[in-house]
PDB file of C-alpha atoms and ligand atoms in Angstrom:
ATOM      1  CA  MET R   2      40.951  35.368 -46.032  1.00 47.00           C
ATOM      2  CA  SER R   3      44.673  35.103 -45.193  1.00 56.00           C
ATOM      3  CA  ASP R   4      47.934  36.256 -46.698  1.00 77.00           C
ATOM      4  CA  GLU R   5      50.502  33.880 -48.167  1.00 76.00           C
ATOM      5  CA  GLY R   6      53.003  34.409 -45.339  1.00 84.00           C
ATOM      6  CA  ASP R   7      50.458  33.519 -42.651  1.00 93.00           C
ATOM      7  CA  ASP R   8      50.893  30.399 -40.504  1.00 94.00           C
ATOM      8  CA  PRO R   9      47.544  28.552 -40.081  1.00 95.00           C
ATOM      9  CA  ALA R  10      48.641  27.560 -36.542  1.00 95.00           C
ATOM     10  CA  ASP R  11      48.275  31.259 -35.601  1.00 95.00           C
ATOM     11  CA  GLY R  12      44.491  30.983 -36.025  1.00 93.00           C
ATOM     12  CA  TRP R  13      42.613  34.248 -36.565  1.00 93.00           C
ATOM     13  CA  PHE R  14      45.648  36.323 -35.566  1.00 94.00           C
ATOM     14  CA  PRO R  15      48.404  35.444 -38.084  1.00 95.00           C
ATOM     15  CA  GLU R  16      51.227  37.723 -39.238  1.00 94.00           C
ATOM     16  CA  SER R  17      49.015  39.787 -41.577  1.00 91.00           C
ATOM     17  CA  VAL R  18      46.705  40.657 -38.646  1.00 91.00           C
ATOM     18  CA  ALA R  19      49.435  40.963 -35.990  1.00 94.00           C
ATOM     19  CA  ALA R  20      51.290  43.481 -38.178  1.00 92.00           C
ATOM     20  CA  GLY R  21      48.405  45.966 -37.909  1.00 90.00           C
ATOM     21  CA  TYR R  22      47.158  45.106 -34.407  1.00 92.00           C
ATOM     22  CA  ASP R  23      49.034  47.829 -32.529  1.00 91.00           C
ATOM     23  CA  GLY R  24      47.791  50.740 -34.637  1.00 86.00           C
ATOM     24  CA  PRO R  25      46.895  54.054 -32.990  1.00 83.00           C
ATOM     25  CA  GLY R  26      43.529  54.813 -31.381  1.00 78.00           C
ATOM     26  CA  GLY R  27      40.727  52.511 -30.263  1.00 81.00           C
ATOM     27  CA  ALA R  28      41.791  49.870 -27.784  1.00 90.00           C
ATOM     28  CA  ASN R  29      45.416  51.020 -28.107  1.00 89.00           C
ATOM     29  CA  ALA R  30      44.694  54.617 -27.064  1.00 89.00           C
ATOM     30  CA  SER R  31      46.727  55.440 -23.970  1.00 92.00           C
ATOM     31  CA  GLU R  32      43.609  56.287 -21.881  1.00 93.00           C
ATOM     32  CA  ALA R  33      41.954  52.971 -22.831  1.00 94.00           C
ATOM     33  CA  VAL R  34      45.061  50.975 -21.909  1.00 96.00           C
ATOM     34  CA  ALA R  35      45.585  52.950 -18.679  1.00 96.00           C
ATOM     35  CA  ALA R  36      42.022  52.230 -17.492  1.00 97.00           C
ATOM     36  CA  VAL R  37      42.595  48.469 -17.871  1.00 98.00           C
ATOM     37  CA  VAL R  38      46.108  48.498 -16.403  1.00 98.00           C
ATOM     38  CA  ASP R  39      45.017  50.599 -13.383  1.00 98.00           C
ATOM     39  CA  ALA R  40      42.181  48.200 -12.545  1.00 98.00           C
ATOM     40  CA  LEU R  41      44.377  45.096 -12.971  1.00 98.00           C
ATOM     41  CA  ALA R  42      47.192  46.589 -10.881  1.00 98.00           C
ATOM     42  CA  ASP R  43      44.650  47.260  -8.096  1.00 98.00           C
ATOM     43  CA  LEU R  44      43.432  43.643  -8.168  1.00 98.00           C
ATOM     44  CA  ALA R  45      46.903  42.064  -8.408  1.00 98.00           C
ATOM     45  CA  ASP R  46      48.549  40.948  -5.192  1.00 97.00           C
ATOM     46  CA  GLY R  47      51.563  39.097  -6.596  1.00 98.00           C
ATOM     47  CA  PRO R  48      52.250  37.464  -9.988  1.00 98.00           C
ATOM     48  CA  VAL R  49      49.517  37.592 -12.653  1.00 98.00           C
ATOM     49  CA  LEU R  50      48.791  35.554 -15.786  1.00 98.00           C
ATOM     50  CA  GLU R  51      47.130  36.890 -18.946  1.00 98.00           C
ATOM     51  CA  PHE R  52      45.249  34.347 -21.053  1.00 98.00           C
ATOM     52  CA  ALA R  53      45.529  35.262 -24.770  1.00 98.00           C
ATOM     53  CA  VAL R  54      48.183  37.886 -24.121  1.00 98.00           C
ATOM     54  CA  GLY R  55      48.347  38.910 -27.795  1.00 98.00           C
ATOM     55  CA  THR R  56      50.985  41.540 -28.556  1.00 97.00           C
ATOM     56  CA  GLY R  57      51.238  42.572 -24.899  1.00 98.00           C
ATOM     57  CA  ARG R  58      48.931  45.595 -25.290  1.00 97.00           C
ATOM     58  CA  ILE R  59      48.013  45.235 -21.583  1.00 98.00           C
ATOM     59  CA  ALA R  60      50.671  42.837 -20.244  1.00 98.00           C
ATOM     60  CA  ALA R  61      53.656  45.028 -21.159  1.00 98.00           C
ATOM     61  CA  PRO R  62      52.465  48.250 -19.451  1.00 98.00           C
ATOM     62  CA  LEU R  63      51.328  46.192 -16.441  1.00 98.00           C
ATOM     63  CA  ALA R  64      54.796  44.629 -16.193  1.00 98.00           C
ATOM     64  CA  ALA R  65      56.300  48.112 -16.559  1.00 98.00           C
ATOM     65  CA  ARG R  66      54.416  49.013 -13.349  1.00 97.00           C
ATOM     66  CA  GLY R  67      56.395  46.303 -11.529  1.00 97.00           C
ATOM     67  CA  VAL R  68      53.748  43.546 -11.577  1.00 98.00           C
ATOM     68  CA  PRO R  69      55.267  40.130 -12.511  1.00 98.00           C
ATOM     69  CA  VAL R  70      53.293  39.101 -15.633  1.00 98.00           C
ATOM     70  CA  SER R  71      53.158  35.783 -17.515  1.00 98.00           C
ATOM     71  CA  GLY R  72      51.077  35.104 -20.608  1.00 98.00           C
ATOM     72  CA  ILE R  73      49.630  32.290 -22.709  1.00 98.00           C
ATOM     73  CA  GLU R  74      49.079  32.979 -26.415  1.00 98.00           C
ATOM     74  CA  LEU R  75      48.080  30.822 -29.393  1.00 98.00           C
ATOM     75  CA  SER R  76      49.587  32.974 -32.145  1.00 98.00           C
ATOM     76  CA  ARG R  77      53.374  33.136 -32.481  1.00 98.00           C
ATOM     77  CA  ALA R  78      52.938  36.172 -34.755  1.00 97.00           C
ATOM     78  CA  MET R  79      51.111  38.089 -31.989  1.00 97.00           C
ATOM     79  CA  ALA R  80      53.441  36.891 -29.207  1.00 98.00           C
ATOM     80  CA  ALA R  81      56.522  37.955 -31.194  1.00 97.00           C
ATOM     81  CA  ARG R  82      55.512  41.599 -30.598  1.00 97.00           C
ATOM     82  CA  VAL R  83      55.405  41.469 -26.779  1.00 98.00           C
ATOM     83  CA  ALA R  84      59.120  41.862 -26.058  1.00 97.00           C
ATOM     84  CA  GLY R  85      59.394  44.954 -28.280  1.00 96.00           C
ATOM     85  CA  LYS R  86      57.120  47.039 -26.034  1.00 96.00           C
ATOM     86  CA  PRO R  87      58.292  48.956 -22.945  1.00 96.00           C
ATOM     87  CA  GLY R  88      57.982  46.430 -20.095  1.00 97.00           C
ATOM     88  CA  GLY R  89      57.412  43.588 -22.562  1.00 98.00           C
ATOM     89  CA  ASP R  90      60.804  41.947 -22.121  1.00 98.00           C
ATOM     90  CA  ALA R  91      59.768  41.126 -18.537  1.00 98.00           C
ATOM     91  CA  VAL R  92      56.633  39.251 -19.694  1.00 98.00           C
ATOM     92  CA  ASP R  93      57.107  35.473 -19.771  1.00 97.00           C
ATOM     93  CA  VAL R  94      55.026  34.214 -22.735  1.00 98.00           C
ATOM     94  CA  THR R  95      54.165  30.551 -23.365  1.00 98.00           C
ATOM     95  CA  ILE R  96      52.769  29.566 -26.768  1.00 98.00           C
ATOM     96  CA  GLY R  97      49.670  27.448 -26.246  1.00 98.00           C
ATOM     97  CA  ASP R  98      45.902  27.191 -25.929  1.00 98.00           C
ATOM     98  CA  MET R  99      44.377  28.822 -22.851  1.00 98.00           C
ATOM     99  CA  THR R 100      41.871  25.969 -22.502  1.00 98.00           C
ATOM    100  CA  THR R 101      44.643  23.459 -21.728  1.00 98.00           C
ATOM    101  CA  THR R 102      48.116  25.017 -21.449  1.00 98.00           C
ATOM    102  CA  ARG R 103      49.702  25.066 -17.985  1.00 98.00           C
ATOM    103  CA  VAL R 104      52.484  27.405 -16.948  1.00 98.00           C
ATOM    104  CA  ALA R 105      54.628  27.165 -13.839  1.00 96.00           C
ATOM    105  CA  GLY R 106      53.673  29.220 -10.818  1.00 95.00           C
ATOM    106  CA  GLU R 107      50.706  30.224  -8.667  1.00 97.00           C
ATOM    107  CA  PHE R 108      49.014  33.483  -9.517  1.00 98.00           C
ATOM    108  CA  SER R 109      47.069  36.129  -7.610  1.00 98.00           C
ATOM    109  CA  LEU R 110      45.127  37.068 -10.745  1.00 98.00           C
ATOM    110  CA  VAL R 111      44.378  35.469 -14.115  1.00 98.00           C
ATOM    111  CA  TYR R 112      42.771  37.837 -16.623  1.00 98.00           C
ATOM    112  CA  LEU R 113      41.225  37.488 -20.081  1.00 98.00           C
ATOM    113  CA  VAL R 114      40.267  40.789 -21.700  1.00 98.00           C
ATOM    114  CA  PHE R 115      39.028  42.317 -24.955  1.00 97.00           C
ATOM    115  CA  ASN R 116      36.218  39.802 -25.665  1.00 97.00           C
ATOM    116  CA  THR R 117      38.624  36.929 -26.117  1.00 98.00           C
ATOM    117  CA  ILE R 118      36.641  34.316 -24.186  1.00 98.00           C
ATOM    118  CA  SER R 119      34.229  34.527 -27.149  1.00 98.00           C
ATOM    119  CA  ASN R 120      36.982  33.250 -29.456  1.00 98.00           C
ATOM    120  CA  VAL R 121      36.443  29.871 -27.785  1.00 98.00           C
ATOM    121  CA  THR R 122      33.395  28.744 -29.732  1.00 97.00           C
ATOM    122  CA  THR R 123      31.963  25.916 -27.587  1.00 97.00           C
ATOM    123  CA  GLN R 124      30.474  25.875 -24.094  1.00 97.00           C
ATOM    124  CA  ASP R 125      32.797  23.002 -23.098  1.00 98.00           C
ATOM    125  CA  GLY R 126      35.790  25.028 -24.283  1.00 98.00           C
ATOM    126  CA  GLN R 127      34.691  28.073 -22.301  1.00 98.00           C
ATOM    127  CA  VAL R 128      34.246  25.924 -19.172  1.00 98.00           C
ATOM    128  CA  ASP R 129      37.787  24.651 -19.779  1.00 98.00           C
ATOM    129  CA  VAL R 130      39.006  28.269 -19.793  1.00 98.00           C
ATOM    130  CA  PHE R 131      37.474  28.788 -16.331  1.00 98.00           C
ATOM    131  CA  ARG R 132      38.921  25.482 -15.092  1.00 98.00           C
ATOM    132  CA  ASN R 133      42.367  26.331 -16.442  1.00 98.00           C
ATOM    133  CA  ALA R 134      42.218  29.764 -14.815  1.00 98.00           C
ATOM    134  CA  ALA R 135      41.318  28.159 -11.468  1.00 98.00           C
ATOM    135  CA  VAL R 136      44.229  25.686 -11.757  1.00 98.00           C
ATOM    136  CA  HIS R 137      46.660  28.617 -11.998  1.00 98.00           C
ATOM    137  CA  LEU R 138      45.211  30.567  -9.048  1.00 98.00           C
ATOM    138  CA  ARG R 139      46.303  30.405  -5.435  1.00 98.00           C
ATOM    139  CA  PRO R 140      43.446  30.152  -2.880  1.00 97.00           C
ATOM    140  CA  GLY R 141      41.680  33.517  -2.822  1.00 97.00           C
ATOM    141  CA  GLY R 142      43.100  34.343  -6.273  1.00 98.00           C
ATOM    142  CA  LEU R 143      40.948  36.149  -8.855  1.00 98.00           C
ATOM    143  CA  PHE R 144      39.866  35.414 -12.449  1.00 98.00           C
ATOM    144  CA  LEU R 145      38.773  38.476 -14.462  1.00 98.00           C
ATOM    145  CA  VAL R 146      36.929  38.436 -17.803  1.00 98.00           C
ATOM    146  CA  GLU R 147      36.098  41.485 -19.967  1.00 98.00           C
ATOM    147  CA  VAL R 148      33.610  40.687 -22.734  1.00 98.00           C
ATOM    148  CA  GLY R 149      30.907  42.384 -24.790  1.00 97.00           C
ATOM    149  CA  LEU R 150      27.247  41.514 -24.293  1.00 97.00           C
ATOM    150  CA  PRO R 151      25.494  40.198 -27.408  1.00 94.00           C
ATOM    151  CA  ASP R 152      23.316  42.764 -29.153  1.00 91.00           C
ATOM    152  CA  LEU R 153      20.238  40.521 -29.100  1.00 93.00           C
ATOM    153  CA  ARG R 154      17.871  43.344 -28.106  1.00 91.00           C
ATOM    154  CA  ARG R 155      18.451  44.814 -31.586  1.00 91.00           C
ATOM    155  CA  LEU R 156      17.132  41.647 -33.261  1.00 94.00           C
ATOM    156  CA  PRO R 157      13.425  41.708 -34.189  1.00 93.00           C
ATOM    157  CA  PRO R 158      11.802  38.292 -34.763  1.00 92.00           C
ATOM    158  CA  GLY R 159      13.028  36.669 -37.981  1.00 93.00           C
ATOM    159  CA  GLN R 160      16.228  38.732 -38.166  1.00 96.00           C
ATOM    160  CA  ASP R 161      19.687  37.464 -37.230  1.00 97.00           C
ATOM    161  CA  THR R 162      22.014  40.286 -38.316  1.00 97.00           C
ATOM    162  CA  VAL R 163      23.128  43.437 -36.494  1.00 95.00           C
ATOM    163  CA  PRO R 164      25.271  45.976 -38.380  1.00 95.00           C
ATOM    164  CA  PHE R 165      27.905  47.638 -36.200  1.00 91.00           C
ATOM    165  CA  ALA R 166      29.636  49.770 -38.853  1.00 93.00           C
ATOM    166  CA  VAL R 167      28.211  50.851 -42.203  1.00 93.00           C
ATOM    167  CA  ASP R 168      30.511  53.182 -44.120  1.00 90.00           C
ATOM    168  CA  PRO R 169      30.312  52.252 -47.801  1.00 82.00           C
ATOM    169  CA  GLY R 170      32.019  55.556 -48.747  1.00 88.00           C
ATOM    170  CA  GLY R 171      34.949  54.588 -46.535  1.00 89.00           C
ATOM    171  CA  GLY R 172      34.985  51.108 -48.019  1.00 93.00           C
ATOM    172  CA  TYR R 173      33.934  49.212 -44.889  1.00 95.00           C
ATOM    173  CA  VAL R 174      30.836  47.384 -43.647  1.00 96.00           C
ATOM    174  CA  GLY R 175      30.796  45.319 -40.456  1.00 96.00           C
ATOM    175  CA  PHE R 176      27.970  43.184 -39.088  1.00 96.00           C
ATOM    176  CA  ASP R 177      27.403  40.432 -36.532  1.00 96.00           C
ATOM    177  CA  GLN R 178      25.222  37.439 -37.372  1.00 97.00           C
ATOM    178  CA  TYR R 179      23.699  35.516 -34.438  1.00 97.00           C
ATOM    179  CA  ASP R 180      22.430  31.975 -33.992  1.00 96.00           C
ATOM    180  CA  VAL R 181      20.394  32.317 -30.799  1.00 94.00           C
ATOM    181  CA  VAL R 182      19.961  28.539 -30.539  1.00 94.00           C
ATOM    182  CA  THR R 183      23.655  27.581 -30.438  1.00 94.00           C
ATOM    183  CA  GLN R 184      24.843  30.979 -29.085  1.00 97.00           C
ATOM    184  CA  GLU R 185      27.373  31.034 -31.903  1.00 97.00           C
ATOM    185  CA  PHE R 186      27.839  34.249 -33.851  1.00 97.00           C
ATOM    186  CA  THR R 187      30.096  35.526 -36.571  1.00 97.00           C
ATOM    187  CA  SER R 188      31.637  38.958 -36.908  1.00 96.00           C
ATOM    188  CA  ASN R 189      31.776  39.918 -40.572  1.00 97.00           C
ATOM    189  CA  HIS R 190      34.084  42.535 -42.056  1.00 94.00           C
ATOM    190  CA  VAL R 191      33.714  43.619 -45.681  1.00 95.00           C
ATOM    191  CA  THR R 192      36.429  45.941 -46.942  1.00 94.00           C
ATOM    192  CA  VAL R 193      36.532  47.429 -50.430  1.00 93.00           C
ATOM    193  CA  ALA R 194      39.635  49.255 -51.693  1.00 92.00           C
ATOM    194  CA  PRO R 195      39.373  52.324 -54.003  1.00 90.00           C
ATOM    195  CA  ASP R 196      40.269  50.088 -56.983  1.00 92.00           C
ATOM    196  CA  GLY R 197      37.198  47.963 -56.251  1.00 90.00           C
ATOM    197  CA  THR R 198      39.042  44.903 -54.938  1.00 94.00           C
ATOM    198  CA  GLY R 199      37.687  43.628 -51.663  1.00 94.00           C
ATOM    199  CA  THR R 200      38.082  41.256 -48.739  1.00 91.00           C
ATOM    200  CA  PHE R 201      35.483  39.499 -46.619  1.00 94.00           C
ATOM    201  CA  ARG R 202      36.608  38.290 -43.154  1.00 92.00           C
ATOM    202  CA  ARG R 203      34.186  36.119 -41.207  1.00 95.00           C
ATOM    203  CA  ILE R 204      35.296  35.285 -37.663  1.00 96.00           C
ATOM    204  CA  PRO R 205      33.423  32.764 -35.473  1.00 97.00           C
ATOM    205  CA  PHE R 206      32.603  33.450 -31.802  1.00 98.00           C
ATOM    206  CA  ARG R 207      30.321  32.153 -29.031  1.00 98.00           C
ATOM    207  CA  TYR R 208      28.486  34.388 -26.574  1.00 98.00           C
ATOM    208  CA  ALA R 209      27.561  33.436 -23.021  1.00 97.00           C
ATOM    209  CA  TRP R 210      25.391  35.483 -20.675  1.00 95.00           C
ATOM    210  CA  PRO R 211      27.013  36.695 -17.454  1.00 97.00           C
ATOM    211  CA  ALA R 212      24.817  34.252 -15.512  1.00 97.00           C
ATOM    212  CA  GLU R 213      26.131  31.356 -17.645  1.00 98.00           C
ATOM    213  CA  MET R 214      29.668  32.473 -16.829  1.00 98.00           C
ATOM    214  CA  ASP R 215      28.797  32.456 -13.112  1.00 98.00           C
ATOM    215  CA  LEU R 216      27.872  28.772 -13.515  1.00 98.00           C
ATOM    216  CA  MET R 217      31.089  28.074 -15.446  1.00 98.00           C
ATOM    217  CA  ALA R 218      32.916  29.686 -12.554  1.00 98.00           C
ATOM    218  CA  ARG R 219      31.070  27.510 -10.007  1.00 98.00           C
ATOM    219  CA  ILE R 220      32.051  24.391 -12.003  1.00 98.00           C
ATOM    220  CA  ALA R 221      35.672  25.538 -11.759  1.00 98.00           C
ATOM    221  CA  GLY R 222      35.523  26.245  -8.004  1.00 98.00           C
ATOM    222  CA  LEU R 223      35.191  30.027  -8.289  1.00 98.00           C
ATOM    223  CA  ARG R 224      32.583  32.437  -6.870  1.00 98.00           C
ATOM    224  CA  ARG R 225      31.623  35.822  -8.303  1.00 98.00           C
ATOM    225  CA  LYS R 226      33.155  38.750  -6.454  1.00 98.00           C
ATOM    226  CA  HIS R 227      32.569  41.750  -8.791  1.00 98.00           C
ATOM    227  CA  ARG R 228      30.475  42.533 -11.855  1.00 98.00           C
ATOM    228  CA  TRP R 229      31.031  45.895 -13.506  1.00 98.00           C
ATOM    229  CA  ALA R 230      29.764  47.493 -16.714  1.00 98.00           C
ATOM    230  CA  ASP R 231      33.241  48.747 -17.574  1.00 98.00           C
ATOM    231  CA  TRP R 232      36.731  49.382 -16.207  1.00 97.00           C
ATOM    232  CA  ASP R 233      35.398  52.403 -14.271  1.00 96.00           C
ATOM    233  CA  ARG R 234      33.653  49.815 -12.022  1.00 96.00           C
ATOM    234  CA  SER R 235      30.193  51.257 -12.741  1.00 97.00           C
ATOM    235  CA  PRO R 236      27.336  48.803 -12.077  1.00 97.00           C
ATOM    236  CA  LEU R 237      25.952  46.605 -14.872  1.00 97.00           C
ATOM    237  CA  THR R 238      22.573  47.822 -16.176  1.00 96.00           C
ATOM    238  CA  ALA R 239      20.033  46.630 -18.772  1.00 94.00           C
ATOM    239  CA  ASP R 240      21.686  49.000 -21.261  1.00 94.00           C
ATOM    240  CA  SER R 241      25.273  47.878 -20.653  1.00 96.00           C
ATOM    241  CA  THR R 242      27.137  46.768 -23.767  1.00 95.00           C
ATOM    242  CA  LYS R 243      29.836  44.762 -21.970  1.00 97.00           C
ATOM    243  CA  HIS R 244      30.799  43.446 -18.553  1.00 98.00           C
ATOM    244  CA  VAL R 245      33.947  43.119 -16.526  1.00 98.00           C
ATOM    245  CA  SER R 246      33.458  40.262 -14.063  1.00 98.00           C
ATOM    246  CA  VAL R 247      35.742  38.920 -11.349  1.00 98.00           C
ATOM    247  CA  TRP R 248      35.473  35.525  -9.624  1.00 98.00           C
ATOM    248  CA  GLU R 249      37.421  34.344  -6.562  1.00 98.00           C
ATOM    249  CA  LYS R 250      38.948  30.910  -5.990  1.00 98.00           C
ATOM    250  CA  THR R 251      37.162  29.626  -2.937  1.00 91.00           C
ATOM    251  CA  ASN R 252      39.727  27.095  -1.655  1.00 77.00           C
TER     252      ASN R 252
HETATM  253  C1  SAM M 323      41.541  40.382 -29.508  1.00 81.76           C
HETATM  254  S1  SAM M 323      43.144  39.688 -29.247  1.00 81.76           S
HETATM  255  C2  SAM M 323      43.442  40.201 -27.562  1.00 81.76           C
HETATM  256  C3  SAM M 323      44.911  40.231 -27.236  1.00 81.76           C
HETATM  257  C4  SAM M 323      45.235  40.920 -25.894  1.00 81.76           C
HETATM  258  N1  SAM M 323      44.660  40.198 -24.790  1.00 81.76           N
HETATM  259  C5  SAM M 323      44.751  42.358 -25.899  1.00 81.76           C
HETATM  260  O1  SAM M 323      43.950  42.707 -25.026  1.00 81.76           O
HETATM  261  O2  SAM M 323      45.178  43.118 -26.775  1.00 81.76           O
HETATM  262  C6  SAM M 323      42.791  37.968 -29.062  1.00 81.76           C
HETATM  263  C7  SAM M 323      44.017  37.106 -28.866  1.00 81.76           C
HETATM  264  O3  SAM M 323      43.586  35.847 -28.358  1.00 81.76           O
HETATM  265  C8  SAM M 323      44.398  34.836 -28.907  1.00 81.76           C
HETATM  266  N2  SAM M 323      43.668  33.568 -28.723  1.00 81.76           N
HETATM  267  C9  SAM M 323      42.494  33.224 -29.292  1.00 81.76           C
HETATM  268  N3  SAM M 323      42.115  32.012 -28.857  1.00 81.76           N
HETATM  269  C10 SAM M 323      43.089  31.580 -28.009  1.00 81.76           C
HETATM  270  C11 SAM M 323      43.261  30.404 -27.228  1.00 81.76           C
HETATM  271  N4  SAM M 323      42.369  29.412 -27.252  1.00 81.76           N
HETATM  272  N5  SAM M 323      44.371  30.299 -26.462  1.00 81.76           N
HETATM  273  C12 SAM M 323      45.291  31.299 -26.431  1.00 81.76           C
HETATM  274  N6  SAM M 323      45.173  32.438 -27.147  1.00 81.76           N
HETATM  275  C13 SAM M 323      44.075  32.582 -27.919  1.00 81.76           C
HETATM  276  C14 SAM M 323      44.586  35.296 -30.337  1.00 81.76           C
HETATM  277  O4  SAM M 323      45.662  34.672 -30.981  1.00 81.76           O
HETATM  278  C15 SAM M 323      44.786  36.796 -30.131  1.00 81.76           C
HETATM  279  O5  SAM M 323      46.145  37.102 -29.924  1.00 81.76           O
END
């Protein structure tokens, strides 16, 4: 479902989505952003590059802390919002695909947050993300990924759907639908307005286990350095719902 003014080249994040992306609360809450920015600032030791920089939710406040930040972003509609944020005018954004796009410079840290590696829906494409991160890193540089773990433990045999928000009174139902053979899944968002009109957004993703990402990293010449359950650097457990992993360029 897209609006008339949307540019198909902007993928799943066209103008109609970008316009509402920076709303209050959730991932935009100041504590949530500060936790990410603090951890990234600790890991950075020179210029950094954000893959899929979006509207600069993280890149702009990181740049405001004095870290030189570049970004790669597919959607012009999302990227157009970066410069308007405090610190954002210092972020150097290149429009392109993070699987292939090269930017000038050597970086101490490349990071890819907020589940966005899952937007690349093939294993080959995800390996290309790791390879492209490695190309941009100086020796000893770090690649960080933040991504949710698939909710497969909530799937009994014969079932492929996990609801994550059911609020019919509020006019919203959200559910993920998994294909455990291909590791593809869709996130489905059904919204019904008070007048009864509705929208159905179905967004494709691919999940990869942390161990699969370690192999992708090895293919790209990276070795795992950290694996956390969250930005507080707590250890990953069987009940973790996401991971924040960091790999180091070995040469
Ligand atoms: C969930 S948003 C995250 C944006 C930002 N990193 C943040 O944390 O707010 C995902 C972003 O990834 C971008 N994106 C998706 N696939 C991409 C790709 N292959 N190359 C570059 N950007 C991509 C989308 O356009 C969107 O702006």
